[in-house]
PDB file of C-alpha atoms in Angstrom:
ATOM      1  CA  UNK A   1     -11.871 -25.287  -5.834  1.00  0.00           C
ATOM      2  CA  UNK A   2     -12.332 -27.927  -8.459  1.00  0.00           C
ATOM      3  CA  UNK A   3     -10.008 -29.770 -10.771  1.00  0.00           C
ATOM      4  CA  UNK A   4      -8.389 -33.002 -11.826  1.00  0.00           C
ATOM      5  CA  UNK A   5      -6.365 -34.534  -9.008  1.00  0.00           C
ATOM      6  CA  UNK A   6      -3.898 -36.926 -10.619  1.00  0.00           C
ATOM      7  CA  UNK A   7      -1.602 -37.923  -7.717  1.00  0.00           C
ATOM      8  CA  UNK A   8      -1.588 -37.924  -3.922  1.00  0.00           C
ATOM      9  CA  UNK A   9       1.729 -38.946  -2.349  1.00  0.00           C
ATOM     10  CA  UNK A  10       3.444 -38.875   1.009  1.00  0.00           C
ATOM     11  CA  UNK A  11       6.797 -37.108   0.848  1.00  0.00           C
ATOM     12  CA  UNK A  12       9.095 -34.957   2.959  1.00  0.00           C
ATOM     13  CA  UNK A  13      10.303 -31.396   2.641  1.00  0.00           C
ATOM     14  CA  UNK A  14      11.897 -28.578   4.552  1.00  0.00           C
ATOM     15  CA  UNK A  15       9.975 -25.829   6.310  1.00  0.00           C
ATOM     16  CA  UNK A  16      11.348 -22.805   8.137  1.00  0.00           C
ATOM     17  CA  UNK A  17      10.779 -24.719  11.367  1.00  0.00           C
ATOM     18  CA  UNK A  18      11.911 -28.258  10.527  1.00  0.00           C
ATOM     19  CA  UNK A  19      14.011 -30.254   8.052  1.00  0.00           C
ATOM     20  CA  UNK A  20      12.544 -33.411   6.449  1.00  0.00           C
ATOM     21  CA  UNK A  21       9.007 -32.604   7.621  1.00  0.00           C
ATOM     22  CA  UNK A  22       6.414 -35.218   6.521  1.00  0.00           C
ATOM     23  CA  UNK A  23       4.253 -33.695   3.787  1.00  0.00           C
ATOM     24  CA  UNK A  24       1.369 -34.675   1.587  1.00  0.00           C
ATOM     25  CA  UNK A  25       1.877 -33.793  -2.082  1.00  0.00           C
ATOM     26  CA  UNK A  26      -1.154 -33.243  -4.281  1.00  0.00           C
ATOM     27  CA  UNK A  27      -0.677 -32.955  -8.039  1.00  0.00           C
ATOM     28  CA  UNK A  28      -3.422 -31.573 -10.283  1.00  0.00           C
ATOM     29  CA  UNK A  29      -3.629 -31.555 -14.092  1.00  0.00           C
ATOM     30  CA  UNK A  30      -5.728 -28.430 -13.732  1.00  0.00           C
ATOM     31  CA  UNK A  31      -7.325 -26.556 -10.865  1.00  0.00           C
ATOM     32  CA  UNK A  32      -9.887 -23.746 -10.775  1.00  0.00           C
ATOM     33  CA  UNK A  33     -10.269 -21.733  -7.558  1.00  0.00           C
ATOM     34  CA  UNK A  34     -12.840 -19.108  -6.620  1.00  0.00           C
ATOM     35  CA  UNK A  35     -12.266 -16.946  -3.564  1.00  0.00           C
ATOM     36  CA  UNK A  36      -8.570 -17.817  -3.277  1.00  0.00           C
ATOM     37  CA  UNK A  37      -6.701 -16.223  -0.378  1.00  0.00           C
ATOM     38  CA  UNK A  38      -2.943 -16.740  -0.037  1.00  0.00           C
ATOM     39  CA  UNK A  39      -1.544 -15.891   3.392  1.00  0.00           C
ATOM     40  CA  UNK A  40       2.096 -15.837   4.398  1.00  0.00           C
ATOM     41  CA  UNK A  41       2.787 -15.419   8.111  1.00  0.00           C
ATOM     42  CA  UNK A  42       6.361 -14.524   9.015  1.00  0.00           C
ATOM     43  CA  UNK A  43       8.054 -14.299  12.392  1.00  0.00           C
ATOM     44  CA  UNK A  44      10.001 -11.087  12.934  1.00  0.00           C
ATOM     45  CA  UNK A  45      11.713  -9.560  15.954  1.00  0.00           C
ATOM     46  CA  UNK A  46       8.594  -7.394  16.371  1.00  0.00           C
ATOM     47  CA  UNK A  47       6.134 -10.316  16.248  1.00  0.00           C
ATOM     48  CA  UNK A  48       4.153 -12.007  13.485  1.00  0.00           C
ATOM     49  CA  UNK A  49       3.511 -10.208  10.191  1.00  0.00           C
ATOM     50  CA  UNK A  50       0.868 -11.409   7.746  1.00  0.00           C
ATOM     51  CA  UNK A  51       0.976 -10.877   3.986  1.00  0.00           C
ATOM     52  CA  UNK A  52      -2.427 -11.466   2.363  1.00  0.00           C
ATOM     53  CA  UNK A  53      -2.650 -11.924  -1.415  1.00  0.00           C
ATOM     54  CA  UNK A  54      -6.168 -11.990  -2.827  1.00  0.00           C
ATOM     55  CA  UNK A  55      -7.035 -12.052  -6.541  1.00  0.00           C
ATOM     56  CA  UNK A  56     -10.309 -10.308  -7.474  1.00  0.00           C
ATOM     57  CA  UNK A  57     -11.255 -13.044  -9.945  1.00  0.00           C
ATOM     58  CA  UNK A  58     -11.122 -16.817 -10.323  1.00  0.00           C
ATOM     59  CA  UNK A  59      -7.706 -18.436 -10.607  1.00  0.00           C
ATOM     60  CA  UNK A  60      -6.682 -21.281 -12.920  1.00  0.00           C
ATOM     61  CA  UNK A  61      -3.588 -23.452 -12.585  1.00  0.00           C
ATOM     62  CA  UNK A  62      -2.090 -26.021 -14.972  1.00  0.00           C
ATOM     63  CA  UNK A  63       0.054 -28.878 -13.634  1.00  0.00           C
ATOM     64  CA  UNK A  64      -0.132 -27.670 -10.053  1.00  0.00           C
ATOM     65  CA  UNK A  65       1.834 -29.408  -7.284  1.00  0.00           C
ATOM     66  CA  UNK A  66       1.171 -28.504  -3.647  1.00  0.00           C
ATOM     67  CA  UNK A  67       3.111 -29.911  -0.680  1.00  0.00           C
ATOM     68  CA  UNK A  68       1.152 -29.471   2.540  1.00  0.00           C
ATOM     69  CA  UNK A  69       1.511 -30.269   6.222  1.00  0.00           C
ATOM     70  CA  UNK A  70      -2.145 -29.688   7.140  1.00  0.00           C
ATOM     71  CA  UNK A  71      -5.491 -29.504   5.364  1.00  0.00           C
ATOM     72  CA  UNK A  72      -9.073 -28.667   6.193  1.00  0.00           C
ATOM     73  CA  UNK A  73     -11.047 -30.325   3.378  1.00  0.00           C
ATOM     74  CA  UNK A  74     -14.616 -29.328   4.193  1.00  0.00           C
ATOM     75  CA  UNK A  75     -17.561 -29.790   1.848  1.00  0.00           C
ATOM     76  CA  UNK A  76     -16.692 -32.110  -1.067  1.00  0.00           C
ATOM     77  CA  UNK A  77     -18.981 -31.851  -4.106  1.00  0.00           C
ATOM     78  CA  UNK A  78     -19.294 -33.238  -7.637  1.00  0.00           C
ATOM     79  CA  UNK A  79     -17.472 -30.693  -9.827  1.00  0.00           C
ATOM     80  CA  UNK A  80     -18.414 -29.411 -13.273  1.00  0.00           C
ATOM     81  CA  UNK A  81     -14.812 -29.749 -14.452  1.00  0.00           C
ATOM     82  CA  UNK A  82     -12.408 -32.413 -13.215  1.00  0.00           C
ATOM     83  CA  UNK A  83     -12.706 -35.208 -10.696  1.00  0.00           C
ATOM     84  CA  UNK A  84     -12.735 -33.396  -7.340  1.00  0.00           C
ATOM     85  CA  UNK A  85     -14.526 -30.392  -5.924  1.00  0.00           C
ATOM     86  CA  UNK A  86     -14.009 -28.919  -2.456  1.00  0.00           C
ATOM     87  CA  UNK A  87     -15.555 -25.835  -0.843  1.00  0.00           C
ATOM     88  CA  UNK A  88     -14.037 -23.889   2.048  1.00  0.00           C
ATOM     89  CA  UNK A  89     -10.608 -25.530   1.744  1.00  0.00           C
ATOM     90  CA  UNK A  90      -7.707 -24.416   3.915  1.00  0.00           C
ATOM     91  CA  UNK A  91      -4.176 -25.736   3.284  1.00  0.00           C
ATOM     92  CA  UNK A  92      -0.911 -25.251   5.143  1.00  0.00           C
ATOM     93  CA  UNK A  93       1.263 -25.244   2.017  1.00  0.00           C
ATOM     94  CA  UNK A  94       5.057 -25.090   1.960  1.00  0.00           C
ATOM     95  CA  UNK A  95       5.912 -25.719  -1.676  1.00  0.00           C
ATOM     96  CA  UNK A  96       3.704 -24.767  -4.611  1.00  0.00           C
ATOM     97  CA  UNK A  97       4.727 -25.171  -8.252  1.00  0.00           C
ATOM     98  CA  UNK A  98       2.741 -24.804 -11.456  1.00  0.00           C
ATOM     99  CA  UNK A  99       3.395 -24.676 -15.199  1.00  0.00           C
ATOM    100  CA  UNK A 100       1.064 -21.704 -15.535  1.00  0.00           C
ATOM    101  CA  UNK A 101      -1.286 -19.640 -13.451  1.00  0.00           C
ATOM    102  CA  UNK A 102      -3.096 -16.360 -13.636  1.00  0.00           C
ATOM    103  CA  UNK A 103      -3.702 -14.270 -10.526  1.00  0.00           C
ATOM    104  CA  UNK A 104      -5.898 -11.484 -11.955  1.00  0.00           C
ATOM    105  CA  UNK A 105      -6.015  -8.161 -10.158  1.00  0.00           C
ATOM    106  CA  UNK A 106      -3.978  -9.437  -7.223  1.00  0.00           C
ATOM    107  CA  UNK A 107      -4.368  -7.307  -4.103  1.00  0.00           C
ATOM    108  CA  UNK A 108      -1.562  -7.519  -1.548  1.00  0.00           C
ATOM    109  CA  UNK A 109      -1.865  -6.256   2.008  1.00  0.00           C
ATOM    110  CA  UNK A 110       0.347  -6.410   5.091  1.00  0.00           C
ATOM    111  CA  UNK A 111      -0.724  -6.685   8.719  1.00  0.00           C
ATOM    112  CA  UNK A 112       1.416  -6.482  11.837  1.00  0.00           C
ATOM    113  CA  UNK A 113      -0.972  -8.658  13.822  1.00  0.00           C
ATOM    114  CA  UNK A 114      -0.454 -11.916  11.970  1.00  0.00           C
ATOM    115  CA  UNK A 115      -1.964 -15.079  13.428  1.00  0.00           C
ATOM    116  CA  UNK A 116      -0.862 -18.691  12.907  1.00  0.00           C
ATOM    117  CA  UNK A 117      -4.102 -20.410  11.858  1.00  0.00           C
ATOM    118  CA  UNK A 118      -2.835 -23.971  11.298  1.00  0.00           C
ATOM    119  CA  UNK A 119      -0.086 -26.128  12.740  1.00  0.00           C
ATOM    120  CA  UNK A 120       1.635 -28.973  10.854  1.00  0.00           C
ATOM    121  CA  UNK A 121       0.175 -32.445  11.319  1.00  0.00           C
ATOM    122  CA  UNK A 122       2.288 -35.502  12.010  1.00  0.00           C
ATOM    123  CA  UNK A 123       2.855 -38.233   9.420  1.00  0.00           C
ATOM    124  CA  UNK A 124       0.002 -40.447  10.653  1.00  0.00           C
ATOM    125  CA  UNK A 125      -2.467 -37.550  10.480  1.00  0.00           C
ATOM    126  CA  UNK A 126      -1.287 -36.732   6.942  1.00  0.00           C
ATOM    127  CA  UNK A 127      -1.826 -40.362   5.930  1.00  0.00           C
ATOM    128  CA  UNK A 128      -5.398 -40.028   7.252  1.00  0.00           C
ATOM    129  CA  UNK A 129      -5.829 -36.883   5.131  1.00  0.00           C
ATOM    130  CA  UNK A 130      -4.520 -38.804   2.098  1.00  0.00           C
ATOM    131  CA  UNK A 131      -7.001 -41.614   2.780  1.00  0.00           C
ATOM    132  CA  UNK A 132      -9.824 -39.055   3.108  1.00  0.00           C
ATOM    133  CA  UNK A 133      -8.923 -37.461  -0.246  1.00  0.00           C
ATOM    134  CA  UNK A 134      -8.889 -40.898  -1.892  1.00  0.00           C
ATOM    135  CA  UNK A 135     -12.319 -41.660  -0.351  1.00  0.00           C
ATOM    136  CA  UNK A 136     -13.689 -38.359  -1.653  1.00  0.00           C
ATOM    137  CA  UNK A 137     -12.367 -39.136  -5.146  1.00  0.00           C
ATOM    138  CA  UNK A 138     -13.910 -42.622  -5.069  1.00  0.00           C
ATOM    139  CA  UNK A 139     -17.240 -41.240  -3.818  1.00  0.00           C
ATOM    140  CA  UNK A 140     -17.432 -38.435  -6.357  1.00  0.00           C
ATOM    141  CA  UNK A 141     -16.137 -40.565  -9.251  1.00  0.00           C
ATOM    142  CA  UNK A 142     -17.191 -44.196  -8.693  1.00  0.00           C
TER     143      UNK A 142
END
């Protein structure tokens, strides 16, 4: 993914598991993502179910806001467009809003053997993630 990250803030929000969960909010003017995979894992009386949504093409977002409780921010790079580039990113997102997006040729599949891949981080760990993002921005855009 690459884009223009305009704000990084600590906030709180509700999840299905907890009220007023500490969250990190990232706001982008624009964001371009290749290889996007959106997974929703839901608990049911018969176990975990996974819904996978995968567009066949690149995705673009305008004025994107993402509230997360965990992030794996591997492989920063200097982007062609914007001020931050990250490869192999994984986010535990709970609230996503955007002014516009295109999810071309979106494929949706369901699986009855869903797996929880990430657990929420505590507030101190999210602050460390915020600091890391700010370091990446400063390194890529001195």
